[in-house]
mmCIF file of C-alpha atoms in Angstrom:
data_model
loop_
_atom_site.group_PDB
_atom_site.id
_atom_site.type_symbol
_atom_site.label_atom_id
_atom_site.label_comp_id
_atom_site.label_asym_id
_atom_site.label_seq_id
_atom_site.Cartn_x
_atom_site.Cartn_y
_atom_site.Cartn_z
ATOM 1 C CA ASP A 1 87.829 153.928 76.470
ATOM 2 C CA ILE A 2 90.632 152.052 74.662
ATOM 3 C CA ASP A 3 91.079 148.277 75.136
ATOM 4 C CA CYS A 4 94.601 147.768 76.670
ATOM 5 C CA VAL A 5 96.912 144.817 75.944
ATOM 6 C CA TYR A 6 99.728 144.279 78.315
ATOM 7 C CA ASN A 7 103.324 143.081 77.498
ATOM 8 C CA ARG A 8 104.632 140.556 80.335
ATOM 9 C CA GLY A 9 107.713 140.237 79.428
ATOM 10 C CA ARG A 10 109.665 136.840 78.499
ATOM 11 C CA HIS A 11 109.693 134.045 80.967
ATOM 12 C CA CYS A 12 110.847 130.544 80.780
ATOM 13 C CA GLN A 13 111.086 127.672 83.047
ATOM 14 C CA LEU A 14 114.659 125.599 82.454
ATOM 15 C CA VAL A 15 113.288 122.240 83.801
ATOM 16 C CA MET A 16 116.277 119.896 85.010
ATOM 17 C CA GLY A 17 116.620 116.538 86.920
ATOM 18 C CA PRO A 18 118.140 113.364 86.855
ATOM 19 C CA ALA A 19 116.833 110.801 83.960
ATOM 20 C CA GLY A 20 113.324 109.329 84.738
ATOM 21 C CA SER A 21 112.505 112.353 87.543
ATOM 22 C CA GLY A 22 109.590 113.143 85.741
ATOM 23 C CA LYS A 23 110.559 116.146 84.050
ATOM 24 C CA SER A 24 108.719 115.504 80.577
ATOM 25 C CA THR A 25 105.604 115.000 82.704
ATOM 26 C CA TYR A 26 106.120 118.020 84.840
ATOM 27 C CA CYS A 27 106.113 119.995 81.381
ATOM 28 C CA ALA A 28 103.538 118.226 79.906
ATOM 29 C CA THR A 29 101.185 119.211 83.364
ATOM 30 C CA MET A 30 102.375 122.681 83.062
ATOM 31 C CA MET A 31 101.594 123.285 79.528
ATOM 32 C CA THR A 32 97.970 122.184 80.154
ATOM 33 C CA HIS A 33 97.721 124.283 83.550
ATOM 34 C CA CYS A 34 99.079 127.550 82.094
ATOM 35 C CA GLN A 35 97.044 127.063 79.175
ATOM 36 C CA THR A 36 94.002 126.765 80.969
ATOM 37 C CA ALA A 37 94.776 129.821 83.116
ATOM 38 C CA GLY A 38 94.983 131.635 79.900
ATOM 39 C CA ARG A 39 98.616 132.038 79.117
ATOM 40 C CA LYS A 40 100.527 131.995 75.819
ATOM 41 C CA VAL A 41 102.798 129.115 76.577
ATOM 42 C CA HIS A 42 105.108 127.154 74.295
ATOM 43 C CA LEU A 43 107.164 123.875 74.750
ATOM 44 C CA VAL A 44 111.065 123.907 74.045
ATOM 45 C CA ASN A 45 112.979 120.601 73.569
ATOM 46 C CA LEU A 46 116.513 120.877 74.187
ATOM 47 C CA ASP A 47 116.957 116.782 74.456
ATOM 48 C CA PRO A 48 118.330 115.364 71.458
ATOM 49 C CA ALA A 49 117.428 111.494 72.506
ATOM 50 C CA ALA A 50 113.536 112.773 73.119
ATOM 51 C CA GLU A 51 110.929 110.764 71.104
ATOM 52 C CA HIS A 52 107.634 111.011 72.100
ATOM 53 C CA PHE A 53 105.850 114.198 73.787
ATOM 54 C CA GLU A 54 102.469 114.971 74.790
ATOM 55 C CA TYR A 55 102.776 118.676 73.380
ATOM 56 C CA GLU A 56 104.451 119.305 70.069
ATOM 57 C CA PRO A 57 107.633 121.115 71.006
ATOM 58 C CA THR A 58 107.526 124.681 69.212
ATOM 59 C CA ILE A 59 111.200 124.930 69.556
ATOM 60 C CA ASP A 60 113.076 121.331 68.989
ATOM 61 C CA ILE A 61 116.684 120.720 69.025
ATOM 62 C CA ARG A 62 116.187 117.816 66.755
ATOM 63 C CA GLU A 63 115.814 120.172 64.267
ATOM 64 C CA LEU A 64 119.277 121.038 64.564
ATOM 65 C CA ILE A 65 121.229 117.650 65.331
ATOM 66 C CA THR A 66 120.049 114.131 66.853
ATOM 67 C CA LEU A 67 121.835 112.095 68.927
ATOM 68 C CA GLU A 68 121.011 109.321 66.778
ATOM 69 C CA ASP A 69 123.285 111.138 63.896
ATOM 70 C CA VAL A 70 125.941 111.895 66.267
ATOM 71 C CA MET A 71 126.341 108.121 67.723
ATOM 72 C CA GLU A 72 126.280 106.868 64.042
ATOM 73 C CA GLU A 73 128.803 109.299 62.355
ATOM 74 C CA LEU A 74 131.153 110.201 65.174
ATOM 75 C CA ASP A 75 130.897 106.461 67.031
ATOM 76 C CA TYR A 76 129.976 108.376 70.478
ATOM 77 C CA GLY A 77 128.123 106.781 73.192
ATOM 78 C CA PRO A 78 124.727 107.773 74.422
ATOM 79 C CA ASN A 79 126.191 110.299 76.914
ATOM 80 C CA GLY A 80 129.084 111.270 74.898
ATOM 81 C CA GLY A 81 127.234 111.988 72.150
ATOM 82 C CA LEU A 82 124.275 114.077 74.314
ATOM 83 C CA ILE A 83 127.109 116.301 75.295
ATOM 84 C CA TYR A 84 128.579 116.900 72.225
ATOM 85 C CA CYS A 85 124.776 117.678 70.936
ATOM 86 C CA LEU A 86 124.308 120.419 73.706
ATOM 87 C CA GLU A 87 128.189 121.564 72.661
ATOM 88 C CA PHE A 88 126.898 122.117 68.983
ATOM 89 C CA LEU A 89 123.826 123.675 69.870
ATOM 90 C CA MET A 90 125.955 126.716 71.890
ATOM 91 C CA ASN A 91 128.218 126.559 69.168
ATOM 92 C CA ASN A 92 125.633 127.398 66.697
ATOM 93 C CA VAL A 93 123.432 129.632 69.165
ATOM 94 C CA ASP A 94 122.353 131.980 66.543
ATOM 95 C CA TRP A 95 119.782 128.980 65.227
ATOM 96 C CA LEU A 96 118.553 129.030 69.153
ATOM 97 C CA GLU A 97 118.641 132.954 69.239
ATOM 98 C CA GLU A 98 116.734 133.131 66.061
ATOM 99 C CA GLU A 99 113.860 130.489 67.127
ATOM 100 C CA ILE A 100 113.329 132.217 70.198
ATOM 101 C CA GLY A 101 113.605 135.719 68.625
ATOM 102 C CA ASN A 102 109.958 134.966 66.927
ATOM 103 C CA PHE A 103 108.501 135.131 70.501
ATOM 104 C CA ASP A 104 107.551 138.421 71.766
ATOM 105 C CA ASP A 105 105.638 138.063 75.292
ATOM 106 C CA ASP A 106 105.232 134.474 75.476
ATOM 107 C CA TYR A 107 106.090 131.929 78.194
ATOM 108 C CA LEU A 108 108.523 129.038 77.288
ATOM 109 C CA ILE A 109 108.838 125.720 79.204
ATOM 110 C CA ILE A 110 112.190 124.173 78.362
ATOM 111 C CA ASP A 111 112.439 120.644 78.790
ATOM 112 C CA CYS A 112 116.372 119.719 79.256
ATOM 113 C CA PRO A 113 118.107 116.568 79.166
ATOM 114 C CA GLY A 114 118.685 114.090 82.211
ATOM 115 C CA GLN A 115 122.496 113.993 82.271
ATOM 116 C CA ILE A 116 123.518 115.482 85.531
ATOM 117 C CA GLU A 117 126.899 116.325 84.429
ATOM 118 C CA LEU A 118 125.474 118.725 82.028
ATOM 119 C CA TYR A 119 124.345 121.157 85.234
ATOM 120 C CA THR A 120 127.316 120.052 87.724
ATOM 121 C CA HIS A 121 130.429 119.436 85.773
ATOM 122 C CA PHE A 122 130.244 121.436 82.147
ATOM 123 C CA PRO A 123 129.534 125.254 81.599
ATOM 124 C CA ILE A 124 127.072 123.853 78.933
ATOM 125 C CA MET A 125 124.021 124.930 80.778
ATOM 126 C CA ARG A 126 125.219 128.040 82.311
ATOM 127 C CA ARG A 127 126.384 129.281 79.006
ATOM 128 C CA LEU A 128 122.615 128.352 77.968
ATOM 129 C CA CYS A 129 121.100 130.706 80.826
ATOM 130 C CA GLU A 130 123.427 133.780 79.598
ATOM 131 C CA THR A 131 122.166 133.536 76.268
ATOM 132 C CA LEU A 132 118.515 133.438 77.383
ATOM 133 C CA GLY A 133 119.775 136.331 79.523
ATOM 134 C CA ARG A 134 120.742 138.428 76.143
ATOM 135 C CA LEU A 135 117.442 137.666 74.971
ATOM 136 C CA ASN A 136 115.931 139.563 77.799
ATOM 137 C CA MET A 137 114.379 136.219 78.893
ATOM 138 C CA THR A 138 113.736 135.808 82.739
ATOM 139 C CA VAL A 139 114.783 132.093 83.708
ATOM 140 C CA CYS A 140 113.881 130.097 86.610
ATOM 141 C CA GLY A 141 115.792 127.023 86.838
ATOM 142 C CA VAL A 142 113.036 123.938 88.233
ATOM 143 C CA TYR A 143 114.992 121.105 89.621
ATOM 144 C CA CYS A 144 113.036 117.730 89.842
ATOM 145 C CA LEU A 145 113.853 114.910 91.888
ATOM 146 C CA GLU A 146 111.301 111.888 92.305
ATOM 147 C CA SER A 147 109.611 111.161 95.477
ATOM 148 C CA GLN A 148 111.085 107.389 95.022
ATOM 149 C CA PHE A 149 114.785 108.953 96.196
ATOM 150 C CA ILE A 150 113.287 108.773 99.500
ATOM 151 C CA GLU A 151 113.374 105.242 99.950
ATOM 152 C CA ASP A 152 117.400 105.500 100.025
ATOM 153 C CA LYS A 153 118.575 107.953 102.195
ATOM 154 C CA SER A 154 122.014 108.143 100.517
ATOM 155 C CA LYS A 155 120.629 108.373 97.126
ATOM 156 C CA TYR A 156 117.979 111.022 98.467
ATOM 157 C CA PHE A 157 121.117 113.133 99.576
ATOM 158 C CA SER A 158 122.793 112.640 96.472
ATOM 159 C CA GLY A 159 120.106 114.078 94.794
ATOM 160 C CA VAL A 160 119.621 117.155 97.237
ATOM 161 C CA LEU A 161 123.833 117.450 96.501
ATOM 162 C CA SER A 162 122.853 117.670 92.581
ATOM 163 C CA ALA A 163 120.352 119.778 93.068
ATOM 164 C CA MET A 164 122.498 122.530 95.565
ATOM 165 C CA SER A 165 125.211 122.116 93.057
ATOM 166 C CA ALA A 166 123.001 123.133 89.760
ATOM 167 C CA MET A 167 121.518 126.144 91.696
ATOM 168 C CA VAL A 168 125.555 126.966 92.412
ATOM 169 C CA ASN A 169 126.785 126.736 88.875
ATOM 170 C CA LEU A 170 123.763 128.102 87.130
ATOM 171 C CA GLU A 171 123.332 131.346 89.502
ATOM 172 C CA ILE A 172 119.728 131.696 88.271
ATOM 173 C CA PRO A 173 116.286 131.705 90.249
ATOM 174 C CA HIS A 174 116.057 128.276 91.159
ATOM 175 C CA VAL A 175 113.008 125.946 92.673
ATOM 176 C CA ASN A 176 113.205 122.217 93.606
ATOM 177 C CA VAL A 177 110.154 120.161 93.103
ATOM 178 C CA MET A 178 109.859 116.847 94.463
ATOM 179 C CA THR A 179 107.964 115.059 92.015
ATOM 180 C CA LYS A 180 105.631 111.897 91.738
ATOM 181 C CA MET A 181 104.323 112.776 95.272
ATOM 182 C CA ASP A 182 100.827 110.793 94.233
ATOM 183 C CA LEU A 183 102.837 107.693 93.926
ATOM 184 C CA ILE A 184 104.093 108.396 97.829
ATOM 185 C CA GLU A 185 100.647 109.193 98.741
ATOM 186 C CA GLY A 186 99.213 105.746 97.614
ATOM 187 C CA ASP A 187 101.900 103.970 99.156
ATOM 188 C CA TYR A 188 101.799 105.787 102.580
ATOM 189 C CA GLY A 189 98.849 105.924 104.591
ATOM 190 C CA ASN A 190 96.345 104.395 101.801
ATOM 191 C CA LYS A 191 97.658 100.841 101.128
ATOM 192 C CA PRO A 192 97.214 98.376 103.711
ATOM 193 C CA LEU A 193 100.473 96.841 104.708
ATOM 194 C CA GLU A 194 100.846 93.515 102.604
ATOM 195 C CA GLU A 195 101.596 90.439 104.702
ATOM 196 C CA ASP A 196 105.200 88.768 104.034
ATOM 197 C CA GLU A 197 107.089 86.205 105.472
ATOM 198 C CA ASP A 198 108.565 88.340 108.445
ATOM 199 C CA ASP A 199 104.779 88.442 109.754
ATOM 200 C CA ILE A 200 104.684 84.362 110.293
ATOM 201 C CA GLU A 201 105.763 83.474 113.580
ATOM 202 C CA ASP A 202 107.660 80.023 113.770
ATOM 203 C CA ASP A 203 107.928 78.256 116.999
ATOM 204 C CA SER A 204 111.056 76.673 115.734
ATOM 205 C CA GLU A 205 113.058 79.536 115.244
ATOM 206 C CA SER A 206 115.709 80.968 117.367
ATOM 207 C CA ALA A 207 115.584 84.030 119.929
ATOM 208 C CA ALA A 208 117.622 86.211 117.480
ATOM 209 C CA GLU A 209 115.683 85.005 114.525
ATOM 210 C CA LYS A 210 112.694 86.513 116.143
ATOM 211 C CA LYS A 211 114.554 89.473 116.915
ATOM 212 C CA ARG A 212 115.474 90.367 113.497
ATOM 213 C CA ARG A 213 112.133 89.528 112.160
ATOM 214 C CA LYS A 214 110.255 91.952 114.575
ATOM 215 C CA GLN A 215 112.801 94.367 113.583
ATOM 216 C CA LYS A 216 112.587 94.100 109.928
ATOM 217 C CA ARG A 217 108.552 94.161 110.730
ATOM 218 C CA ARG A 218 108.823 97.442 112.742
ATOM 219 C CA ARG A 219 110.788 98.947 109.982
ATOM 220 C CA ARG A 220 108.109 98.321 107.565
ATOM 221 C CA LEU A 221 105.505 99.365 109.833
ATOM 222 C CA MET A 222 107.286 102.840 110.539
ATOM 223 C CA GLU A 223 107.853 103.244 106.738
ATOM 224 C CA LYS A 224 103.979 102.681 105.660
ATOM 225 C CA ALA A 225 103.103 104.874 108.850
ATOM 226 C CA MET A 226 104.925 107.887 107.574
ATOM 227 C CA THR A 227 103.374 110.994 108.539
ATOM 228 C CA ASP A 228 103.151 114.543 106.966
ATOM 229 C CA ARG A 229 105.903 115.585 109.636
ATOM 230 C CA GLU A 230 108.012 112.731 108.550
ATOM 231 C CA MET A 231 107.881 113.945 105.131
ATOM 232 C CA ASP A 232 108.574 117.790 105.947
ATOM 233 C CA ARG A 233 112.266 116.295 106.777
ATOM 234 C CA TYR A 234 112.815 115.237 103.062
ATOM 235 C CA LEU A 235 111.150 118.551 101.534
ATOM 236 C CA GLU A 236 113.638 120.544 103.622
ATOM 237 C CA PRO A 237 116.173 118.000 104.029
ATOM 238 C CA ASP A 238 117.047 116.938 107.829
ATOM 239 C CA PRO A 239 120.767 116.192 108.292
ATOM 240 C CA MET A 240 119.463 113.569 111.255
ATOM 241 C CA LEU A 241 118.221 111.270 108.537
ATOM 242 C CA MET A 242 121.578 110.075 107.858
ATOM 243 C CA THR A 243 122.447 109.996 111.440
ATOM 244 C CA GLU A 244 119.508 107.559 112.211
ATOM 245 C CA GLU A 245 120.568 105.324 109.157
ATOM 246 C CA ALA A 246 124.094 105.020 110.586
ATOM 247 C CA ASP A 247 122.385 104.258 114.025
ATOM 248 C CA LEU A 248 120.809 101.268 112.133
ATOM 249 C CA VAL A 249 124.236 99.922 110.934
ATOM 250 C CA HIS A 250 125.386 100.064 114.888
ATOM 251 C CA ASN A 251 122.105 98.091 115.984
ATOM 252 C CA GLY A 252 122.898 95.356 113.823
ATOM 253 C CA GLU A 253 120.420 96.129 110.947
ATOM 254 C CA GLN A 254 122.843 96.703 108.100
ATOM 255 C CA PRO A 255 120.701 99.094 105.666
ATOM 256 C CA SER A 256 120.198 97.167 101.911
ATOM 257 C CA SER A 257 123.552 97.617 99.818
ATOM 258 C CA ARG A 258 125.174 100.081 102.247
ATOM 259 C CA SER A 259 128.924 100.005 103.490
ATOM 260 C CA LEU A 260 130.374 101.308 106.369
ATOM 261 C CA LYS A 261 133.286 103.000 104.970
ATOM 262 C CA PHE A 262 130.719 105.660 103.257
ATOM 263 C CA GLN A 263 129.296 106.642 106.234
ATOM 264 C CA ALA A 264 131.751 109.167 106.960
ATOM 265 C CA LEU A 265 131.416 110.561 103.208
ATOM 266 C CA ASN A 266 127.793 110.668 103.446
ATOM 267 C CA GLN A 267 127.929 112.470 107.033
ATOM 268 C CA ALA A 268 130.219 115.085 105.332
ATOM 269 C CA ILE A 269 128.052 115.386 102.437
ATOM 270 C CA VAL A 270 125.083 115.983 104.818
ATOM 271 C CA GLN A 271 126.982 118.688 106.738
ATOM 272 C CA LEU A 272 127.863 120.588 103.567
ATOM 273 C CA ILE A 273 123.908 120.497 102.755
ATOM 274 C CA ASP A 274 123.035 121.565 106.192
ATOM 275 C CA ASP A 275 125.641 124.420 106.643
ATOM 276 C CA TYR A 276 124.369 126.153 102.914
ATOM 277 C CA SER A 277 120.768 125.398 103.871
ATOM 278 C CA MET A 278 120.117 126.507 100.101
ATOM 279 C CA VAL A 279 117.670 123.053 99.369
ATOM 280 C CA ARG A 280 114.159 122.959 99.623
ATOM 281 C CA PHE A 281 111.499 120.919 97.730
ATOM 282 C CA ILE A 282 108.039 121.776 96.989
ATOM 283 C CA PRO A 283 105.621 118.475 96.651
ATOM 284 C CA LEU A 284 104.031 118.102 92.985
ATOM 285 C CA ASN A 285 101.074 115.642 93.088
ATOM 286 C CA ILE A 286 100.072 116.176 89.224
ATOM 287 C CA THR A 287 96.811 114.603 89.858
ATOM 288 C CA ASP A 288 95.861 117.474 92.414
ATOM 289 C CA GLU A 289 95.310 121.054 90.512
ATOM 290 C CA ASP A 290 96.005 123.150 93.479
ATOM 291 C CA SER A 291 99.263 121.100 93.841
ATOM 292 C CA VAL A 292 100.378 122.269 90.290
ATOM 293 C CA GLU A 293 99.082 125.821 91.202
ATOM 294 C CA TYR A 294 101.134 125.759 94.282
ATOM 295 C CA VAL A 295 104.388 124.746 92.378
ATOM 296 C CA LEU A 296 103.485 127.408 89.534
ATOM 297 C CA SER A 297 103.191 130.333 92.144
ATOM 298 C CA HIS A 298 106.367 129.476 93.269
ATOM 299 C CA VAL A 299 107.838 129.641 90.126
ATOM 300 C CA ASP A 300 106.340 132.855 89.176
ATOM 301 C CA ASN A 301 107.323 134.321 92.398
ATOM 302 C CA SER A 302 111.085 133.573 92.087
ATOM 303 C CA MET A 303 111.235 135.271 88.625
ATOM 304 C CA GLN A 304 108.413 138.016 89.426
ATOM 305 C CA TYR A 305 106.144 136.791 86.735
ATOM 306 C CA GLY A 306 103.180 139.389 86.087
ATOM 307 C CA GLU A 307 105.053 141.964 88.139
ATOM 308 C CA ASP A 308 106.424 143.914 85.131
ATOM 309 C CA LEU A 309 103.235 144.517 83.146
ATOM 310 C CA GLU A 310 103.373 147.576 80.952
ATOM 311 C CA PRO A 311 100.623 148.615 78.697
ATOM 312 C CA LYS A 312 101.308 148.572 74.834
ATOM 313 C CA GLU A 313 99.279 149.552 72.028
ATOM 314 C CA PRO A 314 97.245 146.717 70.657
ATOM 315 C CA ASP A 315 97.570 145.494 67.192
ATOM 316 C CA ASP A 316 94.087 146.925 66.087
ATOM 317 C CA VAL A 317 93.474 150.552 67.449
ATOM 318 C CA LYS A 318 89.392 151.408 67.519
ATOM 319 C CA GLU A 319 88.995 154.492 65.826
ATOM 320 C CA TYR A 320 86.212 157.118 67.336
ATOM 321 C CA ASP A 321 84.480 160.040 66.271
ATOM 322 C CA GLU A 322 85.530 163.273 67.709
#
């Protein structure tokens, strides 16, 4: 018998999402999980403003250009400087091709910047995807949205719209991930409802004040008692969520920092999302290995990782006597 080594092809995850959505934590979690599973995986940093990593990047854009240098020499702001850095990278794509060309059958996790306009308004990331395709790499976009977005329905739907925009613009296999689910699971169902001024009855308050206090407490109890079924409405965006938000306004309970003039716009956005039915989020709790594996299995399936196995001759061929 001859030992056989398998060529799994070249695959990479393009990790995107708003600033603070947990992209770097996602990358570190996936690095640990993949290495434990025996995959040869490397971290690629494309954020010129990044400072700290749990894993040292194998490929780092900061070796080519840094945001600090751009801001100092060209007098750009943070956002303009970051866009300049990514444009500089794509104008010097030979550097990236040379760096990636060193990997034969490895698995890359690419940590991208958090400026949403890079994925929705500029062609930079699409050009990057085309470059990776020319290098015979199968790319899966991973769009991260943090679970705290569900506390503000308008903010949540803006995140859904951004995810859908990235899916349409990049035209690559795509997986949307709801990050920081461990925080949600701690807030809902496990912690007792803390007492506040709305829980204290006052005989001197008017009927209207009592009604307002009871409505506010009822809302807090509803948020506290969020069930798995309720959470599913956020994992698979339910347009009725925004309708319910509008009903609160008409019932005399104005949502925080919300204006009536935006309701029509919100409804139009929700209708757009519902018409296309493209966005679905996979929950990720980084403290749960099963949750991490569940997300990874979706990413692998979307880019058919492991389905292109081809035997190749090992580096050291054993000699056998005839």
